[in-house]
Coordinates of C-alpha atoms in Angstrom, one line a residue:
M482 CA -76.8 10.6 20.0
M483 CA -73.3 10.7 18.6
D484 CA -71.1 7.7 19.1
K485 CA -67.7 8.2 20.9
R486 CA -65.7 8.1 17.8
T487 CA -67.6 10.9 16.2
I488 CA -67.3 13.0 19.3
V489 CA -63.5 12.4 19.5
I490 CA -63.0 13.4 15.8
M491 CA -65.1 16.5 16.2
V492 CA -63.1 17.5 19.3
V493 CA -59.8 17.0 17.4
C494 CA -61.1 19.1 14.5
L495 CA -62.0 21.9 16.9
L496 CA -58.7 21.7 18.6
I497 CA -56.9 22.0 15.2
L498 CA -59.0 25.1 14.4
V499 CA -58.7 26.8 17.7
G500 CA -55.2 25.7 18.7
G501 CA -53.5 25.8 15.4
N502 CA -51.4 28.9 16.3
Y503 CA -50.2 27.3 19.5
V504 CA -49.2 24.1 17.6
A505 CA -47.4 26.2 15.0
N506 CA -45.5 28.1 17.7
W507 CA -44.6 24.8 19.3
I508 CA -43.3 23.3 16.1
F509 CA -41.6 26.5 14.9
P510 CA -41.0 28.5 18.1
P511 CA -40.5 32.2 17.8
I512 CA -36.9 33.5 18.0
P513 CA -36.1 34.2 21.7
K514 CA -36.1 37.9 22.6
R515 CA -32.7 39.5 23.2
P516 CA -32.2 42.8 24.8
T517 CA -29.1 43.5 22.7
P518 CA -27.5 41.7 19.8
A519 CA -25.2 39.0 21.1
T520 CA -21.5 39.5 20.6
P521 CA -20.3 36.9 18.2
T522 CA -17.5 34.5 19.2
H523 CA -14.1 34.5 17.7
A524 CA -15.5 32.4 14.8
V525 CA -17.7 35.4 13.6
S526 CA -16.1 38.7 14.2
N527 CA -18.4 41.5 15.3
V528 CA -17.9 44.4 12.9
V529 CA -20.2 47.3 13.8
T530 CA -20.0 50.2 11.4
T531 CA -22.1 53.0 10.0
V532 CA -21.2 53.3 6.3
A533 CA -22.5 55.7 3.7
A534 CA -24.0 53.8 0.8
A535 CA -22.0 53.7 -2.3
T536 CA -23.7 55.0 -5.4
A537 CA -24.5 52.4 -8.0
T538 CA -23.2 53.1 -11.5
A539 CA -24.6 52.0 -14.9
T540 CA -21.1 50.9 -16.0
N541 CA -18.9 48.0 -14.9
E542 CA -16.2 50.5 -13.8
P543 CA -15.2 50.2 -10.0
T544 CA -16.7 52.8 -7.8
V545 CA -15.0 53.9 -4.6
S546 CA -16.6 55.5 -1.6
S547 CA -14.9 56.7 1.6
P548 CA -17.4 56.5 4.5
A549 CA -17.1 58.3 7.8
P550 CA -14.7 56.7 10.3
S551 CA -16.1 54.3 12.8
T552 CA -15.1 54.0 16.4
T553 CA -15.3 50.2 16.4
P554 CA -13.2 48.2 16.2
A555 CA -10.7 50.5 17.9
E556 CA -7.8 52.0 16.2
R557 CA -8.9 51.1 12.7
P558 CA -8.7 53.5 9.8
P559 CA -11.8 54.5 8.0
E560 CA -13.4 51.8 6.0
Q561 CA -12.8 51.8 2.3
I562 CA -15.5 50.4 0.0
V563 CA -15.0 49.6 -3.7
A564 CA -17.9 48.3 -5.9
L565 CA -17.6 46.2 -8.9
S566 CA -20.5 45.1 -11.1
N567 CA -21.7 43.1 -14.1
D568 CA -25.2 42.8 -15.6
Y569 CA -26.5 40.8 -12.7
L570 CA -24.6 41.9 -9.6
R571 CA -23.2 44.9 -7.8
V572 CA -20.7 43.7 -5.2
E573 CA -19.3 46.0 -2.6
F574 CA -15.8 45.0 -1.2
T575 CA -14.6 46.3 2.2
S576 CA -11.2 47.0 3.5
W577 CA -12.3 45.9 6.9
G578 CA -11.7 42.2 6.9
G579 CA -10.9 42.1 3.2
G580 CA -14.2 40.6 1.8
I581 CA -17.6 41.2 0.4
R582 CA -19.6 43.8 2.3
K583 CA -22.8 43.2 0.4
V584 CA -24.2 41.9 -2.9
E585 CA -26.9 43.8 -4.8
L586 CA -29.0 41.7 -7.2
L587 CA -29.7 44.0 -10.1
R588 CA -32.4 41.9 -11.6
H589 CA -34.5 41.3 -8.5
K590 CA -36.5 44.1 -7.0
A591 CA -37.1 44.2 -3.2
N592 CA -40.7 44.8 -2.1
G593 CA -40.9 48.3 -3.4
H594 CA -37.6 49.4 -2.0
G595 CA -34.7 49.0 -4.5
H596 CA -33.0 45.8 -5.3
V597 CA -32.6 42.7 -3.2
V598 CA -29.4 42.8 -1.2
L599 CA -27.5 39.8 0.2
N600 CA -25.0 39.9 3.1
A601 CA -26.3 43.3 4.2
D602 CA -25.4 44.5 7.7
A603 CA -23.4 41.3 8.2
P604 CA -21.2 40.8 11.3
A605 CA -18.3 39.9 9.0
P606 CA -17.7 40.2 5.3
A607 CA -18.2 37.1 3.1
L608 CA -14.9 35.5 2.2
G609 CA -13.4 37.0 5.4
L610 CA -11.0 34.7 7.3
T611 CA -11.0 34.0 11.1
G612 CA -8.2 32.8 13.3
L613 CA -5.4 34.4 11.3
P614 CA -4.0 37.5 13.1
G615 CA -3.2 40.2 10.7
A616 CA -5.4 38.8 8.0
D617 CA -8.6 38.0 9.7
T618 CA -11.9 39.9 9.8
N619 CA -10.5 42.5 12.2
A620 CA -7.5 43.3 9.8
V621 CA -7.4 46.2 7.4
F622 CA -6.9 45.2 3.7
T623 CA -5.9 47.3 0.8
L624 CA -8.3 47.2 -2.1
E625 CA -6.9 47.2 -5.7
P626 CA -9.2 46.7 -8.6
S627 CA -7.1 45.0 -11.3
S628 CA -9.9 45.1 -13.9
P629 CA -13.6 46.3 -14.1
T630 CA -14.6 42.9 -12.7
T631 CA -11.6 41.8 -10.6
M632 CA -10.7 42.9 -7.0
V633 CA -7.4 42.2 -5.3
M634 CA -7.2 42.6 -1.5
R635 CA -4.0 42.4 0.6
A636 CA -3.1 42.3 4.3
G637 CA 0.2 41.0 5.5
Q638 CA 1.2 37.9 3.5
V639 CA -2.4 37.1 2.5
T640 CA -3.7 38.1 -1.0
K641 CA -7.3 37.6 -2.0
T642 CA -8.4 37.8 -5.7
V643 CA -12.1 37.9 -6.5
S644 CA -13.5 38.0 -10.1
L645 CA -17.1 38.5 -11.1
G646 CA -18.4 36.0 -13.7
K647 CA -21.1 36.6 -16.3
D648 CA -24.0 36.1 -14.0
Y649 CA -24.3 35.3 -10.2
L650 CA -20.9 33.6 -9.9
L651 CA -17.7 34.9 -8.3
D652 CA -14.4 33.1 -8.4
A653 CA -12.1 33.6 -5.4
R654 CA -8.5 32.7 -4.7
I655 CA -6.8 33.2 -1.3
E656 CA -3.0 32.9 -1.2
G657 CA -0.5 33.1 1.6
V658 CA -2.5 31.4 4.3
N659 CA 0.2 30.3 6.8
A660 CA -1.9 27.4 8.2
S661 CA -3.0 23.9 7.3
S662 CA -6.6 25.1 7.3
A663 CA -8.7 28.3 7.5
S664 CA -12.2 29.3 8.4
V665 CA -13.9 31.3 5.7
V666 CA -17.1 33.4 6.1
V667 CA -19.8 32.1 3.8
G668 CA -22.1 35.0 4.3
T669 CA -25.2 36.2 6.2
V670 CA -28.8 36.1 5.2
G671 CA -31.9 37.7 6.7
P672 CA -35.5 38.2 5.7
T673 CA -36.0 39.8 2.3
F674 CA -39.5 40.9 3.1
A675 CA -41.4 41.6 6.4
K676 CA -43.5 38.4 6.6
E677 CA -40.8 35.9 5.6
P678 CA -41.0 33.0 8.1
P679 CA -37.9 32.2 10.1
L680 CA -37.9 28.6 8.9
Y681 CA -36.8 29.8 5.5
L682 CA -33.5 31.2 6.9
N683 CA -31.1 28.3 6.8
V684 CA -27.6 27.0 6.7
D685 CA -27.3 24.1 4.2
W686 CA -24.5 21.7 3.2
Q687 CA -24.2 18.5 1.2
D688 CA -22.3 15.9 3.3
G689 CA -21.8 13.1 0.8
P690 CA -25.2 11.7 -0.2
K691 CA -26.9 13.5 2.8
W692 CA -28.3 17.0 2.5
N693 CA -28.1 18.8 5.9
N694 CA -30.2 21.8 6.9
R695 CA -30.4 24.0 10.0
D696 CA -33.1 26.7 10.1
L697 CA -32.9 29.9 12.2
N698 CA -34.8 28.3 15.2
V699 CA -32.3 25.3 15.3
V700 CA -29.4 27.7 14.8
T701 CA -30.6 29.9 17.7
K702 CA -31.1 26.8 20.1
R703 CA -27.7 25.2 19.2
A704 CA -25.8 28.5 19.5
G705 CA -27.4 29.0 22.9
K706 CA -26.1 25.6 24.0
G707 CA -22.6 26.1 22.4
Q708 CA -23.4 23.4 19.9
N709 CA -23.2 25.5 16.8
R710 CA -20.0 24.0 15.4
E711 CA -20.3 20.7 13.5
P712 CA -17.8 18.4 11.8
I713 CA -18.7 17.9 8.1
H714 CA -17.3 16.5 4.9
A715 CA -18.9 18.8 2.4
R716 CA -17.9 20.4 -0.9
W717 CA -20.2 23.4 -0.4
V718 CA -21.9 25.3 2.4
A719 CA -24.8 27.8 1.9
V720 CA -26.8 30.4 3.7
K721 CA -30.2 31.0 2.2
S722 CA -33.5 32.8 2.6
Q723 CA -36.8 31.8 0.9
Y724 CA -35.8 32.8 -2.6
F725 CA -32.1 33.7 -2.5
A726 CA -28.9 32.0 -1.4
M727 CA -25.1 32.4 -1.0
V728 CA -23.4 29.1 -1.8
L729 CA -19.7 28.8 -1.2
T730 CA -18.1 25.8 -3.0
G731 CA -14.5 24.8 -2.3
A732 CA -11.9 23.0 -4.4
T733 CA -11.8 20.4 -1.6
N734 CA -14.2 19.4 1.1
A735 CA -14.9 21.6 4.2
T736 CA -14.2 19.9 7.5
A737 CA -16.4 21.9 9.8
V738 CA -19.2 24.5 9.7
T739 CA -20.0 27.1 12.4
Y740 CA -23.2 29.1 12.4
A741 CA -24.8 31.7 14.6
P742 CA -28.0 33.9 14.7
V743 CA -27.6 37.6 14.2
V744 CA -29.8 40.6 14.9
L745 CA -30.3 42.8 11.8
P746 CA -31.7 46.3 11.3
P747 CA -35.4 46.5 10.4
L748 CA -36.5 46.4 6.8
A749 CA -38.3 49.4 5.3
D750 CA -41.7 47.7 5.7
W751 CA -40.9 46.1 9.1
K752 CA -43.8 46.4 11.6
A753 CA -42.9 43.8 14.3
K754 CA -41.7 45.0 17.6
E755 CA -38.7 42.7 17.5
P756 CA -35.9 43.4 15.0
P757 CA -35.4 40.9 12.2
H758 CA -33.0 38.0 12.8
G759 CA -30.7 36.3 10.4
V760 CA -28.2 33.5 10.0
T761 CA -24.5 33.7 9.5
A762 CA -22.1 30.9 8.8
L763 CA -18.4 30.1 8.2
A764 CA -16.8 26.9 7.1
Q765 CA -13.3 25.5 7.6
W766 CA -11.3 24.3 4.6
P767 CA -7.9 22.7 4.4
T768 CA -5.3 24.7 2.4
S769 CA -3.5 23.3 -0.6
V770 CA 0.3 23.5 -1.1
G771 CA 1.5 27.1 -0.6
G772 CA -1.4 28.0 1.7
V773 CA -3.9 28.5 -1.2
L774 CA -7.7 28.3 -1.0
T775 CA -9.9 28.3 -4.1
F776 CA -13.6 28.9 -4.1
Q777 CA -16.6 29.6 -6.2
L778 CA -19.3 31.8 -4.7
Y779 CA -22.9 31.9 -6.0
A780 CA -24.8 34.8 -4.8
G781 CA -28.3 35.0 -6.3
P782 CA -31.7 33.6 -6.7
K783 CA -32.6 30.0 -5.9
E784 CA -33.0 29.0 -9.6
Y785 CA -32.9 25.2 -10.0
D786 CA -31.1 25.1 -13.4
R787 CA -28.4 27.6 -12.4
L788 CA -27.7 25.8 -9.1
A789 CA -27.7 22.3 -10.8
A790 CA -25.2 23.6 -13.4
L791 CA -22.7 24.2 -10.6
G792 CA -22.1 20.4 -10.5
E793 CA -22.0 19.5 -6.8
R794 CA -25.7 19.1 -6.2
Q795 CA -26.1 22.7 -5.0
Q796 CA -29.7 22.5 -6.3
E797 CA -30.5 20.7 -3.0
V798 CA -30.8 24.2 -1.4
M799 CA -34.2 24.3 -3.3
D800 CA -35.5 21.9 -0.6
F801 CA -38.1 20.3 -2.7
G802 CA -38.3 17.2 -0.6
S803 CA -37.6 17.5 3.1
W804 CA -41.1 16.4 4.0
M805 CA -42.0 12.9 3.1
D806 CA -38.7 12.6 1.2
A807 CA -39.6 9.5 -0.7
Y808 CA -42.7 11.1 -2.2
S809 CA -42.8 14.8 -2.0
G810 CA -39.2 15.1 -3.2
L811 CA -40.0 13.0 -6.3
F812 CA -43.2 14.8 -6.9
G813 CA -41.7 18.2 -6.1
L814 CA -39.1 18.1 -8.8
A815 CA -41.5 16.5 -11.3
L816 CA -44.0 19.3 -10.6
F817 CA -41.4 22.0 -10.9
K818 CA -40.3 20.6 -14.2
G819 CA -43.9 20.3 -15.4
M820 CA -44.7 23.8 -14.3
A821 CA -41.6 25.2 -16.2
W822 CA -42.7 23.2 -19.3
C823 CA -46.2 24.5 -19.1
H824 CA -44.9 28.1 -18.7
K825 CA -43.3 27.7 -22.1
L826 CA -46.9 27.2 -23.5
A827 CA -48.5 29.9 -21.3
P828 CA -47.1 33.4 -20.7
N829 CA -48.2 33.4 -17.0
Y830 CA -47.3 31.1 -14.1
G831 CA -50.9 31.2 -12.9
V832 CA -52.0 29.7 -16.2
A833 CA -49.1 27.2 -16.0
I834 CA -50.3 26.0 -12.5
I835 CA -53.8 25.4 -13.9
L836 CA -52.3 23.5 -16.9
V837 CA -50.3 21.3 -14.5
T838 CA -53.4 20.7 -12.5
I839 CA -55.3 19.6 -15.6
L840 CA -52.5 17.2 -16.4
L841 CA -52.5 15.8 -12.9
K842 CA -56.3 15.3 -13.1
I843 CA -55.9 13.4 -16.4
I844 CA -53.3 11.1 -14.7
F845 CA -55.4 10.5 -11.6
W846 CA -58.7 10.4 -13.4
P847 CA -58.9 6.5 -13.3
I848 CA -58.2 6.4 -9.6
Q849 CA -60.9 9.0 -8.7
A850 CA -63.3 7.4 -11.2
K851 CA -62.8 4.1 -9.4
S852 CA -63.3 5.7 -6.0
I853 CA -66.6 7.4 -7.2
Q854 CA -67.9 4.2 -8.5
A855 CA -67.1 2.4 -5.2
M856 CA -69.0 5.1 -3.3
K857 CA -71.9 4.7 -5.7
D858 CA -71.8 1.0 -5.1
M859 CA -71.8 1.6 -1.3
Q860 CA -74.7 4.0 -1.7
K861 CA -76.8 1.2 -3.3
F862 CA -76.4 -0.9 -0.2
Q863 CA -77.3 1.9 2.3
P864 CA -80.7 0.3 3.1
Q865 CA -79.1 -3.0 4.0
M866 CA -76.4 -1.2 6.0
Q867 CA -79.0 0.9 7.8
K868 CA -80.9 -2.3 8.8
I869 CA -77.8 -3.8 10.2
R870 CA -77.1 -0.6 12.3
E871 CA -80.7 -0.6 13.7
K872 CA -80.7 -4.4 14.4
F873 CA -77.4 -4.5 16.2
K874 CA -77.2 -1.0 17.6
D875 CA -76.7 -2.4 21.1
D876 CA -73.9 -4.8 20.0
P877 CA -71.2 -2.8 18.1
Q878 CA -69.0 -5.9 17.7
R879 CA -71.7 -7.9 16.0
M880 CA -72.7 -4.9 13.9
N881 CA -69.1 -4.6 12.6
Q882 CA -69.0 -8.3 11.8
E883 CA -72.2 -8.1 9.8
M884 CA -71.0 -5.0 8.0
M885 CA -67.7 -6.7 7.0
K886 CA -69.7 -9.7 5.9
L887 CA -71.8 -7.5 3.6
Y888 CA -68.7 -5.8 2.2
K889 CA -67.1 -9.2 1.5
E890 CA -70.2 -10.7 0.0
H891 CA -70.6 -7.8 -2.5
K892 CA -66.8 -7.0 -2.9
I893 CA -67.1 -3.5 -1.4
N894 CA -64.1 -1.6 -0.3
P895 CA -65.2 0.8 2.4
F896 CA -61.9 2.8 2.3
S897 CA -61.9 3.3 -1.5
G898 CA -63.3 6.8 -1.1
C899 CA -60.1 7.8 0.8
L900 CA -57.8 6.7 -2.1
P901 CA -57.8 9.9 -4.2
M902 CA -57.0 12.0 -1.1
L903 CA -54.2 9.6 -0.1
V904 CA -52.7 9.7 -3.6
Q905 CA -52.9 13.4 -3.9
L906 CA -51.3 14.2 -0.5
P907 CA -47.7 13.6 -1.7
V908 CA -48.6 15.8 -4.7
L909 CA -50.0 18.5 -2.4
F910 CA -46.8 18.4 -0.2
G911 CA -44.6 18.4 -3.3
F912 CA -46.5 21.4 -4.7
Y913 CA -46.2 23.1 -1.3
K914 CA -42.4 22.8 -1.3
V915 CA -42.2 23.9 -5.0
L916 CA -44.4 26.9 -4.6
S917 CA -42.8 27.9 -1.3
N918 CA -39.3 28.0 -2.9
A919 CA -39.7 28.7 -6.6
I920 CA -38.6 32.2 -7.2
E921 CA -40.3 32.0 -10.6
L922 CA -43.6 32.8 -8.8
R923 CA -42.1 35.8 -6.8
G924 CA -43.9 39.0 -7.8
V925 CA -45.9 37.3 -10.6
P926 CA -49.6 38.5 -10.8
F927 CA -52.6 36.6 -11.9
L928 CA -56.1 38.0 -12.1
W929 CA -56.6 39.9 -8.9
I930 CA -53.6 38.2 -7.3
K931 CA -50.6 40.6 -7.1
D932 CA -48.0 38.0 -6.2
L933 CA -48.4 34.2 -6.6
S934 CA -45.8 33.6 -3.9
Q935 CA -47.9 35.5 -1.3
P936 CA -51.5 35.3 0.0
D937 CA -54.0 37.1 -2.3
T938 CA -54.8 39.8 0.2
V939 CA -57.3 42.4 -1.3
A940 CA -57.9 44.3 1.9
T941 CA -57.2 44.4 5.6
I942 CA -59.9 45.0 8.2
A943 CA -58.8 45.7 11.8
G944 CA -55.5 43.9 11.1
F945 CA -57.2 40.9 9.5
A946 CA -56.2 40.1 5.9
I947 CA -59.1 39.4 3.5
N948 CA -57.9 36.6 1.2
P949 CA -60.8 35.6 -1.2
L950 CA -59.1 32.6 -3.0
P951 CA -59.0 30.3 0.1
V952 CA -62.7 31.2 0.7
V953 CA -63.5 30.1 -3.0
M954 CA -61.5 26.9 -2.4
T955 CA -63.5 26.1 0.8
L956 CA -66.8 26.7 -1.1
T957 CA -65.7 24.3 -3.8
M958 CA -64.9 21.7 -1.2
I959 CA -68.4 22.0 0.3
W960 CA -69.9 21.9 -3.2
Q961 CA -68.0 18.6 -3.9
Q962 CA -69.2 17.1 -0.7
K963 CA -72.8 17.9 -1.6
L964 CA -72.2 15.9 -4.9
T965 CA -70.5 13.0 -3.3
P966 CA -72.6 9.9 -2.7
S967 CA -73.6 9.4 0.9
T968 CA -71.8 6.3 2.3
G969 CA -72.3 6.9 6.0
D970 CA -74.9 8.0 8.5
A971 CA -76.0 11.6 9.1
Q972 CA -73.7 12.2 12.0
Q973 CA -70.7 11.1 9.9
Q974 CA -71.8 13.4 7.1
K975 CA -72.0 16.4 9.5
M976 CA -68.5 15.5 10.8
M977 CA -67.1 15.6 7.2
M978 CA -68.3 19.1 6.9
F979 CA -65.5 20.2 9.2
M980 CA -62.9 19.2 6.6
P981 CA -63.3 22.3 4.4
L982 CA -62.9 24.5 7.5
I983 CA -59.7 22.7 8.5
M984 CA -58.4 23.2 4.9
L985 CA -59.5 26.9 5.1
F986 CA -57.4 27.3 8.3
F987 CA -54.3 25.7 6.8
F988 CA -54.5 27.4 3.4
Y989 CA -55.6 30.9 4.4
S990 CA -52.2 32.4 4.7
T991 CA -50.2 30.2 2.3
A992 CA -48.9 31.2 -1.1
S993 CA -51.8 32.0 -3.5
G994 CA -50.2 29.8 -6.1
L995 CA -50.7 26.7 -3.9
V996 CA -54.3 27.7 -3.2
L997 CA -54.9 28.3 -6.9
Y998 CA -53.7 24.7 -7.6
W999 CA -56.0 23.2 -4.9
T1000 CA -59.0 25.3 -6.1
A1001 CA -58.5 24.3 -9.7
Q1002 CA -58.2 20.7 -8.6
Q1003 CA -61.5 21.0 -6.7
F1004 CA -63.3 22.5 -9.8
L1005 CA -62.0 19.6 -12.0
S1006 CA -63.0 17.1 -9.4
I1007 CA -66.5 18.6 -9.2
G1008 CA -66.7 18.3 -13.0
Q1009 CA -65.6 14.6 -12.8
Q1010 CA -68.0 13.9 -10.0
W1011 CA -70.9 15.4 -11.9
W1012 CA -70.1 13.4 -15.0
S1013 CA -69.7 10.2 -13.1
M1014 CA -72.9 10.6 -11.2
R1015 CA -74.8 10.9 -14.4
Q1016 CA -73.7 7.5 -15.5
T1017 CA -76.4 4.8 -14.8
T1018 CA -75.7 2.2 -12.2
P1019 CA -77.7 -1.0 -11.8
P1020 CA -79.7 -1.2 -8.5
A1021 CA -78.3 -3.2 -5.7
P1022 CA -79.4 -6.9 -5.5
A1023 CA -82.1 -7.6 -3.0
P1024 CA -81.0 -9.7 -0.1
A1025 CA -81.5 -13.4 -0.6
P1026 CA -84.6 -14.7 1.3
K1027 CA -83.8 -17.0 4.2
A1028 CA -84.5 -20.7 3.5
K1029 CA -87.6 -22.0 5.4
K1030 CA -86.9 -24.7 7.9

């Protein structure tokens, strides 16, 4: 019969397999259903408009479109939209609120539907002001392009000048603010593809040495409790999705941040019953002499080198180390750098992941070799251990004492087999963070995999996705277990067979790049296991005969 410990472990494994979805919903609860979009507070103006899309042009000349008049807000003239562009961005400016209506990323395709668009269908334009009657997000600004890449917007005494840089950067200067501080809209982000998890929609800021993060679930809860305004001391505030971000950096530190959930129109490939939700944020900055505010806005992909070059630790939005910060953050950045270096040697990121895995195996080879040798040593003593189990099966305490005595006498570490897994867990978590946030993998194919940032789905049967790579990974884990020296009784060996199933559950819907890493790691471990097991090991010494009385 099974002992109590084995039964408990098997029950826990079964609960993980069966109740995983319930646990996930408890940790990351779904967004509460709302019958209608909530009306934003005074901090985020509710601008509801139906606007005809401006036609993109191939040149950098400003393009102007005059959409149909809107009935809300009341008594406002028709919205005027002027678009400026460079080689990376097409930015639409709006007269309603005098800010950025949306940003089209010309070098990043959406999932089969044009380019990725940031700040689309936002409740207020980015760089809009709140709390300033006559110049806030409800005001009507005039739009005057002063050059192919510079826009001037005026309302009352306030003048906003926004210039496009060479890539994803925009420089903004706001003059004539008749107040000691002003709240500026950072932007709005929503899912860029249908299956993007809500936990990737975030508001971030760097408060001194501390990086702060509020995902969509937290934003929704705090907004419902009226706790969505926080005092901060941060040079920049960002809203971000899984692969893209809008980062607003001020000349001085912001003193407060306000955030709220928003309901957005469905995406082209949206199949869920509930509409997509997003996050919008604004931050309060003190004005300088003359009522001037100066900003730099980054609107683009979450590329580590570009963000790091901004100079205020904006690369923290990559979120390489929010889990097990002391370990996964360190490993995450190192793995990202290693993967980028390997990509210089290989033309494909799938090959780069395999090369990084080989390098990691070389680094951890001595640790795993020592673990394999320890398991082989324990296997030599299995007959003696089995005799102890049989002799003291009715006295567990005495059996454990005799086992520890045997371990101590022959210098056996019964936990050495766990060492490789413990060492690799931070690496696994680090790789998870890297591959979950690295835009470099977005849309990159490898073998039959269409996108390394998504599961390797090859077909769908009755709504169930068929992902072959996690199945291959599971089979390699079972194969490795067959090669591993037996160090426990038959019941414990059967119990360990649940581990591949647990890993299959957790890996089945993750990015195929991560599954590729773990699968390659398993194949390399099988090779090391096979090589190590072929090395001859001296037999265990026979137990010393008891002295005759």
